[in-house]
Amino acid sequence: KQWYQRRVRDTNYFINTNLSFSMVKFDVRQLRYLSREEFRCIVALEMGMKNHEICPSELIASIANLRHGGCFKILRDLVQNKLIRYDHKNGIRGYHLTYAGYDYLALRSLCSQDVIYSIGNKIGVGKESDIYIAAAEDDTQFVLKLHRLGRICFRKVKEKRDYLKKRKNASWLYLSRLAAEREYSFLKALYDRGYPVPEPMSCNRHAIVMRLIPGYPLAQVKTITNTAKVYTKLMQLIVRLAQMGSFTATTMNST
């Protein structure tokens, strides 16, 4: 009991786990049991991956300011929890972050900022992201979008998107972060100008939190009672975006 209280006390946030996670692989229940030292190792690994594809354990221990023996034990536990992965390449042995570990870093920051308090079920999935229901402490519902570039069905993003600019190589985690930051900036710009988009609440790493809009995607609507009115609103929105220079010819055709 004392060990459990210490582990919870060392964590400066709380994730409500009285929810159903059976439908998703994304499980935040382990988050509440991670100690500060474990998070220091994850953050140190994230910092080390800025310049290293595979980060040696000695570098992680140095950045985290932990003894090498204690750091190695923590890294072993993190590997077992699939928050990081041990790998070797070109004679270099070390670790790199997984999306699960990156999720935990983003959630820890969002919770410490009192943006979200609980995580619910998955409500959407795409080529580049997973979408979940989230809530604040006052039960206000939000949408949590986690960018996940690098899936097998969409691995040509480095060729089709200009995320890298002049850089030749970058990890999928870094590309996911760039994608989230760009989407958040676009959402904020559109929302501030009165466009009908979800209100962006916060962005951290590859995670975006936006206000939940009740309704259904138009693709799931089988019948519309006032087709002319809906069509007129959509065309007015397209014209408004085009007048602001938000559309290219390719975008107009795909729309």
PDB file of C-alpha atoms in Angstrom:
ATOM      1  CA  LYS A   1       0.000   0.000   0.000  1.00  0.00           C
ATOM      2  CA  GLN A   2       2.816   2.421   0.843  1.00  0.00           C
ATOM      3  CA  TRP A   3       4.521   1.593  -2.473  1.00  0.00           C
ATOM      4  CA  TYR A   4       1.289   2.268  -4.388  1.00  0.00           C
ATOM      5  CA  GLN A   5       0.738   5.592  -2.588  1.00  0.00           C
ATOM      6  CA  ARG A   6       4.315   6.638  -3.322  1.00  0.00           C
ATOM      7  CA  ARG A   7       3.990   5.847  -7.023  1.00  0.00           C
ATOM      8  CA  VAL A   8       0.734   7.810  -7.280  1.00  0.00           C
ATOM      9  CA  ARG A   9       2.129  10.709  -5.212  1.00  0.00           C
ATOM     10  CA  ASP A  10       5.193  10.932  -7.450  1.00  0.00           C
ATOM     11  CA  THR A  11       2.898  11.522 -10.408  1.00  0.00           C
ATOM     12  CA  ASN A  12       1.625  15.084 -10.742  1.00  0.00           C
ATOM     13  CA  TYR A  13      -1.465  14.153 -12.706  1.00  0.00           C
ATOM     14  CA  PHE A  14      -4.295  11.645 -12.718  1.00  0.00           C
ATOM     15  CA  ILE A  15      -5.906   9.703 -15.531  1.00  0.00           C
ATOM     16  CA  ASN A  16      -9.368   8.330 -14.890  1.00  0.00           C
ATOM     17  CA  THR A  17      -9.232   4.610 -15.657  1.00  0.00           C
ATOM     18  CA  ASN A  18     -12.861   3.733 -14.927  1.00  0.00           C
ATOM     19  CA  LEU A  19     -13.484   3.546 -18.651  1.00  0.00           C
ATOM     20  CA  SER A  20     -13.618   0.845 -21.278  1.00  0.00           C
ATOM     21  CA  PHE A  21     -10.436   0.165 -23.222  1.00  0.00           C
ATOM     22  CA  SER A  22     -11.364  -3.222 -24.648  1.00  0.00           C
ATOM     23  CA  MET A  23     -11.964  -1.775 -28.124  1.00  0.00           C
ATOM     24  CA  VAL A  24      -8.600  -0.060 -28.487  1.00  0.00           C
ATOM     25  CA  LYS A  25      -4.888  -0.812 -28.139  1.00  0.00           C
ATOM     26  CA  PHE A  26      -4.294   2.606 -26.617  1.00  0.00           C
ATOM     27  CA  ASP A  27      -4.256   1.950 -22.854  1.00  0.00           C
ATOM     28  CA  VAL A  28      -3.451   4.753 -20.417  1.00  0.00           C
ATOM     29  CA  ARG A  29      -3.874   2.745 -17.225  1.00  0.00           C
ATOM     30  CA  GLN A  30      -0.132   2.191 -16.889  1.00  0.00           C
ATOM     31  CA  LEU A  31       0.389   5.953 -16.955  1.00  0.00           C
ATOM     32  CA  ARG A  32      -0.609   6.481 -13.352  1.00  0.00           C
ATOM     33  CA  TYR A  33       1.963   3.972 -12.099  1.00  0.00           C
ATOM     34  CA  LEU A  34       5.032   5.433 -13.811  1.00  0.00           C
ATOM     35  CA  SER A  35       7.477   7.148 -11.466  1.00  0.00           C
ATOM     36  CA  ARG A  36       9.326  10.395 -12.031  1.00  0.00           C
ATOM     37  CA  GLU A  37      12.534   8.507 -12.749  1.00  0.00           C
ATOM     38  CA  GLU A  38      10.819   6.492 -15.476  1.00  0.00           C
ATOM     39  CA  PHE A  39       9.495   9.647 -17.081  1.00  0.00           C
ATOM     40  CA  ARG A  40      12.933  11.223 -16.831  1.00  0.00           C
ATOM     41  CA  CYS A  41      14.319   8.325 -18.830  1.00  0.00           C
ATOM     42  CA  ILE A  42      11.582   8.653 -21.466  1.00  0.00           C
ATOM     43  CA  VAL A  43      12.149  12.408 -21.755  1.00  0.00           C
ATOM     44  CA  ALA A  44      15.919  11.843 -21.919  1.00  0.00           C
ATOM     45  CA  LEU A  45      15.405   9.327 -24.727  1.00  0.00           C
ATOM     46  CA  GLU A  46      13.206  11.826 -26.567  1.00  0.00           C
ATOM     47  CA  MET A  47      15.943  14.458 -26.276  1.00  0.00           C
ATOM     48  CA  GLY A  48      18.618  11.995 -27.374  1.00  0.00           C
ATOM     49  CA  MET A  49      16.634  11.035 -30.468  1.00  0.00           C
ATOM     50  CA  LYS A  50      16.971  14.585 -31.788  1.00  0.00           C
ATOM     51  CA  ASN A  51      20.464  13.685 -32.939  1.00  0.00           C
ATOM     52  CA  HIS A  52      20.479   9.893 -32.726  1.00  0.00           C
ATOM     53  CA  GLU A  53      18.344   7.341 -34.526  1.00  0.00           C
ATOM     54  CA  ILE A  54      19.255   4.865 -31.787  1.00  0.00           C
ATOM     55  CA  CYS A  55      20.120   6.346 -28.403  1.00  0.00           C
ATOM     56  CA  PRO A  56      22.740   4.462 -26.303  1.00  0.00           C
ATOM     57  CA  SER A  57      21.917   3.765 -22.667  1.00  0.00           C
ATOM     58  CA  GLU A  58      24.953   5.770 -21.514  1.00  0.00           C
ATOM     59  CA  LEU A  59      23.597   8.889 -23.218  1.00  0.00           C
ATOM     60  CA  ILE A  60      20.139   8.367 -21.728  1.00  0.00           C
ATOM     61  CA  ALA A  61      21.608   8.002 -18.234  1.00  0.00           C
ATOM     62  CA  SER A  62      23.671  11.152 -18.737  1.00  0.00           C
ATOM     63  CA  ILE A  63      20.725  13.259 -19.928  1.00  0.00           C
ATOM     64  CA  ALA A  64      18.407  11.898 -17.231  1.00  0.00           C
ATOM     65  CA  ASN A  65      21.126  12.454 -14.606  1.00  0.00           C
ATOM     66  CA  LEU A  66      20.685   8.946 -13.231  1.00  0.00           C
ATOM     67  CA  ARG A  67      23.179   6.272 -12.299  1.00  0.00           C
ATOM     68  CA  HIS A  68      23.832   3.924 -15.176  1.00  0.00           C
ATOM     69  CA  GLY A  69      22.828   0.819 -13.216  1.00  0.00           C
ATOM     70  CA  GLY A  70      19.529   2.314 -12.061  1.00  0.00           C
ATOM     71  CA  CYS A  71      18.843   3.729 -15.518  1.00  0.00           C
ATOM     72  CA  PHE A  72      19.414   0.331 -17.149  1.00  0.00           C
ATOM     73  CA  LYS A  73      16.823  -1.281 -14.854  1.00  0.00           C
ATOM     74  CA  ILE A  74      14.303   1.449 -15.670  1.00  0.00           C
ATOM     75  CA  LEU A  75      14.957   1.075 -19.399  1.00  0.00           C
ATOM     76  CA  ARG A  76      14.399  -2.676 -19.111  1.00  0.00           C
ATOM     77  CA  ASP A  77      11.016  -2.088 -17.448  1.00  0.00           C
ATOM     78  CA  LEU A  78      10.044   0.462 -20.091  1.00  0.00           C
ATOM     79  CA  VAL A  79      10.889  -2.036 -22.820  1.00  0.00           C
ATOM     80  CA  GLN A  80       8.658  -4.627 -21.163  1.00  0.00           C
ATOM     81  CA  ASN A  81       5.820  -2.079 -21.084  1.00  0.00           C
ATOM     82  CA  LYS A  82       6.465  -1.353 -24.798  1.00  0.00           C
ATOM     83  CA  LEU A  83       7.014   2.348 -24.152  1.00  0.00           C
ATOM     84  CA  ILE A  84      10.478   2.144 -25.702  1.00  0.00           C
ATOM     85  CA  ARG A  85      12.213  -0.407 -27.917  1.00  0.00           C
ATOM     86  CA  TYR A  86      15.695  -1.895 -27.825  1.00  0.00           C
ATOM     87  CA  ASP A  87      17.380  -2.084 -31.189  1.00  0.00           C
ATOM     88  CA  HIS A  88      20.782  -2.330 -32.834  1.00  0.00           C
ATOM     89  CA  LYS A  89      21.839  -0.964 -36.201  1.00  0.00           C
ATOM     90  CA  ASN A  90      25.214  -0.635 -37.880  1.00  0.00           C
ATOM     91  CA  GLY A  91      26.929  -1.933 -34.776  1.00  0.00           C
ATOM     92  CA  ILE A  92      25.169   0.576 -32.490  1.00  0.00           C
ATOM     93  CA  ARG A  93      22.995  -0.757 -29.696  1.00  0.00           C
ATOM     94  CA  GLY A  94      20.473   1.411 -27.927  1.00  0.00           C
ATOM     95  CA  TYR A  95      16.847   2.438 -27.588  1.00  0.00           C
ATOM     96  CA  HIS A  96      14.236   4.477 -29.384  1.00  0.00           C
ATOM     97  CA  LEU A  97      10.768   5.680 -28.473  1.00  0.00           C
ATOM     98  CA  THR A  98       7.613   3.902 -29.540  1.00  0.00           C
ATOM     99  CA  TYR A  99       4.304   5.629 -30.232  1.00  0.00           C
ATOM    100  CA  ALA A 100       3.063   4.358 -26.865  1.00  0.00           C
ATOM    101  CA  GLY A 101       5.878   6.147 -25.048  1.00  0.00           C
ATOM    102  CA  TYR A 102       5.314   9.279 -27.121  1.00  0.00           C
ATOM    103  CA  ASP A 103       1.600   9.110 -26.251  1.00  0.00           C
ATOM    104  CA  TYR A 104       2.444   9.015 -22.549  1.00  0.00           C
ATOM    105  CA  LEU A 105       4.699  12.059 -22.817  1.00  0.00           C
ATOM    106  CA  ALA A 106       1.988  14.051 -24.577  1.00  0.00           C
ATOM    107  CA  LEU A 107      -0.721  12.952 -22.138  1.00  0.00           C
ATOM    108  CA  ARG A 108       1.448  13.766 -19.140  1.00  0.00           C
ATOM    109  CA  SER A 109       1.934  17.317 -20.401  1.00  0.00           C
ATOM    110  CA  LEU A 110      -1.737  17.783 -21.268  1.00  0.00           C
ATOM    111  CA  CYS A 111      -2.803  16.503 -17.858  1.00  0.00           C
ATOM    112  CA  SER A 112      -0.286  18.647 -15.984  1.00  0.00           C
ATOM    113  CA  GLN A 113      -1.705  21.667 -17.845  1.00  0.00           C
ATOM    114  CA  ASP A 114      -5.248  20.678 -16.738  1.00  0.00           C
ATOM    115  CA  VAL A 115      -6.354  20.377 -20.361  1.00  0.00           C
ATOM    116  CA  ILE A 116      -7.719  16.830 -20.083  1.00  0.00           C
ATOM    117  CA  TYR A 117      -8.558  14.606 -17.124  1.00  0.00           C
ATOM    118  CA  SER A 118      -9.846  11.340 -18.607  1.00  0.00           C
ATOM    119  CA  ILE A 119      -9.631   9.336 -21.815  1.00  0.00           C
ATOM    120  CA  GLY A 120     -12.484   7.358 -23.356  1.00  0.00           C
ATOM    121  CA  ASN A 121     -12.950   5.101 -26.357  1.00  0.00           C
ATOM    122  CA  LYS A 122     -11.674   5.469 -29.884  1.00  0.00           C
ATOM    123  CA  ILE A 123     -14.178   7.224 -32.145  1.00  0.00           C
ATOM    124  CA  GLY A 124     -12.188   7.388 -35.360  1.00  0.00           C
ATOM    125  CA  VAL A 125      -9.141   6.064 -37.172  1.00  0.00           C
ATOM    126  CA  GLY A 126      -7.427   7.145 -40.345  1.00  0.00           C
ATOM    127  CA  LYS A 127      -4.263   6.723 -42.383  1.00  0.00           C
ATOM    128  CA  GLU A 128      -2.431   9.267 -40.259  1.00  0.00           C
ATOM    129  CA  SER A 129      -4.147   9.459 -36.852  1.00  0.00           C
ATOM    130  CA  ASP A 130      -6.271   7.893 -34.124  1.00  0.00           C
ATOM    131  CA  ILE A 131      -9.077   9.876 -32.490  1.00  0.00           C
ATOM    132  CA  TYR A 132     -10.410   9.428 -28.949  1.00  0.00           C
ATOM    133  CA  ILE A 133     -12.957  10.997 -26.652  1.00  0.00           C
ATOM    134  CA  ALA A 134     -11.406  12.959 -23.793  1.00  0.00           C
ATOM    135  CA  ALA A 135     -12.834  15.044 -20.977  1.00  0.00           C
ATOM    136  CA  ALA A 136     -11.797  17.780 -18.593  1.00  0.00           C
ATOM    137  CA  GLU A 137     -12.267  17.552 -14.832  1.00  0.00           C
ATOM    138  CA  ASP A 138     -15.632  19.354 -15.135  1.00  0.00           C
ATOM    139  CA  ASP A 139     -16.811  16.660 -17.622  1.00  0.00           C
ATOM    140  CA  THR A 140     -16.473  18.953 -20.643  1.00  0.00           C
ATOM    141  CA  GLN A 141     -15.910  16.641 -23.598  1.00  0.00           C
ATOM    142  CA  PHE A 142     -13.075  17.083 -26.052  1.00  0.00           C
ATOM    143  CA  VAL A 143     -11.556  15.204 -28.949  1.00  0.00           C
ATOM    144  CA  LEU A 144      -7.998  13.897 -28.639  1.00  0.00           C
ATOM    145  CA  LYS A 145      -6.297  13.366 -31.975  1.00  0.00           C
ATOM    146  CA  LEU A 146      -2.994  11.460 -32.025  1.00  0.00           C
ATOM    147  CA  HIS A 147      -1.051  11.706 -35.273  1.00  0.00           C
ATOM    148  CA  ARG A 148       0.581   8.426 -36.292  1.00  0.00           C
ATOM    149  CA  LEU A 149       2.512   8.895 -39.498  1.00  0.00           C
ATOM    150  CA  GLY A 150       4.384   5.907 -40.842  1.00  0.00           C
ATOM    151  CA  ARG A 151       1.674   3.317 -41.145  1.00  0.00           C
ATOM    152  CA  ILE A 152       2.145   0.738 -43.872  1.00  0.00           C
ATOM    153  CA  CYS A 153      -0.789   2.084 -45.881  1.00  0.00           C
ATOM    154  CA  PHE A 154       0.618   5.630 -45.934  1.00  0.00           C
ATOM    155  CA  ARG A 155       4.395   5.589 -45.921  1.00  0.00           C
ATOM    156  CA  LYS A 156       4.975   7.954 -48.849  1.00  0.00           C
ATOM    157  CA  VAL A 157       4.133  10.954 -46.690  1.00  0.00           C
ATOM    158  CA  LYS A 158       7.788  12.055 -46.842  1.00  0.00           C
ATOM    159  CA  GLU A 159       7.423  12.397 -50.602  1.00  0.00           C
ATOM    160  CA  LYS A 160       3.914  13.882 -50.698  1.00  0.00           C
ATOM    161  CA  ARG A 161       4.189  16.339 -47.784  1.00  0.00           C
ATOM    162  CA  ASP A 162       6.691  19.132 -47.219  1.00  0.00           C
ATOM    163  CA  TYR A 163       7.196  18.412 -43.520  1.00  0.00           C
ATOM    164  CA  LEU A 164      10.909  17.767 -43.885  1.00  0.00           C
ATOM    165  CA  LYS A 165      11.679  20.861 -45.981  1.00  0.00           C
ATOM    166  CA  LYS A 166      15.481  20.779 -46.385  1.00  0.00           C
ATOM    167  CA  ARG A 167      16.047  17.852 -44.024  1.00  0.00           C
ATOM    168  CA  LYS A 168      16.728  14.501 -45.673  1.00  0.00           C
ATOM    169  CA  ASN A 169      15.850  12.166 -42.813  1.00  0.00           C
ATOM    170  CA  ALA A 170      13.588  12.295 -39.772  1.00  0.00           C
ATOM    171  CA  SER A 171      11.771   9.826 -37.546  1.00  0.00           C
ATOM    172  CA  TRP A 172       8.069   9.158 -37.880  1.00  0.00           C
ATOM    173  CA  LEU A 173       7.576  10.560 -34.385  1.00  0.00           C
ATOM    174  CA  TYR A 174       9.098  13.862 -35.443  1.00  0.00           C
ATOM    175  CA  LEU A 175       6.984  13.955 -38.609  1.00  0.00           C
ATOM    176  CA  SER A 176       3.866  13.259 -36.543  1.00  0.00           C
ATOM    177  CA  ARG A 177       4.760  16.175 -34.307  1.00  0.00           C
ATOM    178  CA  LEU A 178       5.181  18.486 -37.297  1.00  0.00           C
ATOM    179  CA  ALA A 179       1.848  17.331 -38.726  1.00  0.00           C
ATOM    180  CA  ALA A 180       0.067  18.002 -35.423  1.00  0.00           C
ATOM    181  CA  GLU A 181       1.616  21.450 -35.053  1.00  0.00           C
ATOM    182  CA  ARG A 182       0.629  22.383 -38.595  1.00  0.00           C
ATOM    183  CA  GLU A 183      -2.949  21.148 -38.179  1.00  0.00           C
ATOM    184  CA  TYR A 184      -3.280  23.004 -34.874  1.00  0.00           C
ATOM    185  CA  SER A 185      -2.045  26.257 -36.404  1.00  0.00           C
ATOM    186  CA  PHE A 186      -4.495  25.904 -39.310  1.00  0.00           C
ATOM    187  CA  LEU A 187      -7.387  25.115 -36.962  1.00  0.00           C
ATOM    188  CA  LYS A 188      -6.593  28.112 -34.794  1.00  0.00           C
ATOM    189  CA  ALA A 189      -6.324  30.440 -37.787  1.00  0.00           C
ATOM    190  CA  LEU A 190      -9.657  29.268 -39.202  1.00  0.00           C
ATOM    191  CA  TYR A 191     -11.440  29.322 -35.839  1.00  0.00           C
ATOM    192  CA  ASP A 192     -10.235  32.839 -35.034  1.00  0.00           C
ATOM    193  CA  ARG A 193     -11.673  34.012 -38.365  1.00  0.00           C
ATOM    194  CA  GLY A 194     -15.102  32.543 -37.743  1.00  0.00           C
ATOM    195  CA  TYR A 195     -14.932  29.390 -39.853  1.00  0.00           C
ATOM    196  CA  PRO A 196     -17.055  26.395 -38.733  1.00  0.00           C
ATOM    197  CA  VAL A 197     -14.201  24.270 -37.359  1.00  0.00           C
ATOM    198  CA  PRO A 198     -13.715  22.681 -33.914  1.00  0.00           C
ATOM    199  CA  GLU A 199     -12.236  25.003 -31.315  1.00  0.00           C
ATOM    200  CA  PRO A 200      -8.567  24.060 -30.841  1.00  0.00           C
ATOM    201  CA  MET A 201      -7.744  23.764 -27.137  1.00  0.00           C
ATOM    202  CA  SER A 202      -4.120  22.630 -26.963  1.00  0.00           C
ATOM    203  CA  CYS A 203      -1.332  20.897 -28.848  1.00  0.00           C
ATOM    204  CA  ASN A 204       1.537  18.888 -27.395  1.00  0.00           C
ATOM    205  CA  ARG A 205       3.962  16.838 -29.439  1.00  0.00           C
ATOM    206  CA  HIS A 206       1.814  14.744 -31.823  1.00  0.00           C
ATOM    207  CA  ALA A 207      -1.450  15.247 -29.887  1.00  0.00           C
ATOM    208  CA  ILE A 208      -4.164  17.812 -30.562  1.00  0.00           C
ATOM    209  CA  VAL A 209      -7.069  18.533 -28.218  1.00  0.00           C
ATOM    210  CA  MET A 210     -10.125  20.205 -29.710  1.00  0.00           C
ATOM    211  CA  ARG A 211     -13.676  20.748 -28.566  1.00  0.00           C
ATOM    212  CA  LEU A 212     -16.150  17.994 -29.433  1.00  0.00           C
ATOM    213  CA  ILE A 213     -18.838  18.926 -31.956  1.00  0.00           C
ATOM    214  CA  PRO A 214     -21.935  16.708 -31.604  1.00  0.00           C
ATOM    215  CA  GLY A 215     -23.144  15.327 -34.902  1.00  0.00           C
ATOM    216  CA  TYR A 216     -22.333  12.882 -37.677  1.00  0.00           C
ATOM    217  CA  PRO A 217     -19.907  13.028 -40.611  1.00  0.00           C
ATOM    218  CA  LEU A 218     -21.683  14.032 -43.800  1.00  0.00           C
ATOM    219  CA  ALA A 219     -20.531  10.786 -45.442  1.00  0.00           C
ATOM    220  CA  GLN A 220     -22.647   8.849 -42.911  1.00  0.00           C
ATOM    221  CA  VAL A 221     -25.818  10.840 -43.581  1.00  0.00           C
ATOM    222  CA  LYS A 222     -28.100   8.896 -45.946  1.00  0.00           C
ATOM    223  CA  THR A 223     -30.874  11.461 -46.453  1.00  0.00           C
ATOM    224  CA  ILE A 224     -30.998  15.262 -46.259  1.00  0.00           C
ATOM    225  CA  THR A 225     -34.336  17.026 -45.898  1.00  0.00           C
ATOM    226  CA  ASN A 226     -33.164  20.362 -47.333  1.00  0.00           C
ATOM    227  CA  THR A 227     -30.600  19.536 -49.983  1.00  0.00           C
ATOM    228  CA  ALA A 228     -30.561  22.988 -51.561  1.00  0.00           C
ATOM    229  CA  LYS A 229     -29.831  24.727 -48.261  1.00  0.00           C
ATOM    230  CA  VAL A 230     -26.964  22.372 -47.410  1.00  0.00           C
ATOM    231  CA  TYR A 231     -25.514  22.713 -50.899  1.00  0.00           C
ATOM    232  CA  THR A 232     -25.693  26.501 -50.736  1.00  0.00           C
ATOM    233  CA  LYS A 233     -23.895  26.614 -47.372  1.00  0.00           C
ATOM    234  CA  LEU A 234     -21.158  24.317 -48.609  1.00  0.00           C
ATOM    235  CA  MET A 235     -20.613  26.332 -51.789  1.00  0.00           C
ATOM    236  CA  GLN A 236     -20.537  29.594 -49.827  1.00  0.00           C
ATOM    237  CA  LEU A 237     -17.887  28.119 -47.555  1.00  0.00           C
ATOM    238  CA  ILE A 238     -15.800  26.967 -50.529  1.00  0.00           C
ATOM    239  CA  VAL A 239     -16.055  30.416 -52.153  1.00  0.00           C
ATOM    240  CA  ARG A 240     -15.108  32.082 -48.871  1.00  0.00           C
ATOM    241  CA  LEU A 241     -12.035  29.875 -48.523  1.00  0.00           C
ATOM    242  CA  ALA A 242     -11.070  30.474 -52.146  1.00  0.00           C
ATOM    243  CA  GLN A 243     -11.322  34.243 -51.716  1.00  0.00           C
ATOM    244  CA  MET A 244      -8.861  34.051 -48.832  1.00  0.00           C
ATOM    245  CA  GLY A 245      -6.435  32.030 -50.924  1.00  0.00           C
ATOM    246  CA  SER A 246      -6.955  28.887 -48.797  1.00  0.00           C
ATOM    247  CA  PHE A 247      -7.609  26.686 -51.824  1.00  0.00           C
ATOM    248  CA  THR A 248      -5.519  25.515 -54.732  1.00  0.00           C
ATOM    249  CA  ALA A 249      -6.868  24.043 -57.948  1.00  0.00           C
ATOM    250  CA  THR A 250      -6.032  20.532 -56.765  1.00  0.00           C
ATOM    251  CA  THR A 251      -7.857  21.041 -53.473  1.00  0.00           C
ATOM    252  CA  MET A 252     -10.933  22.416 -55.272  1.00  0.00           C
ATOM    253  CA  ASN A 253     -11.045  19.377 -57.555  1.00  0.00           C
ATOM    254  CA  SER A 254     -10.756  16.895 -54.672  1.00  0.00           C
ATOM    255  CA  THR A 255     -13.460  18.779 -52.748  1.00  0.00           C
TER     256      THR A 255
END
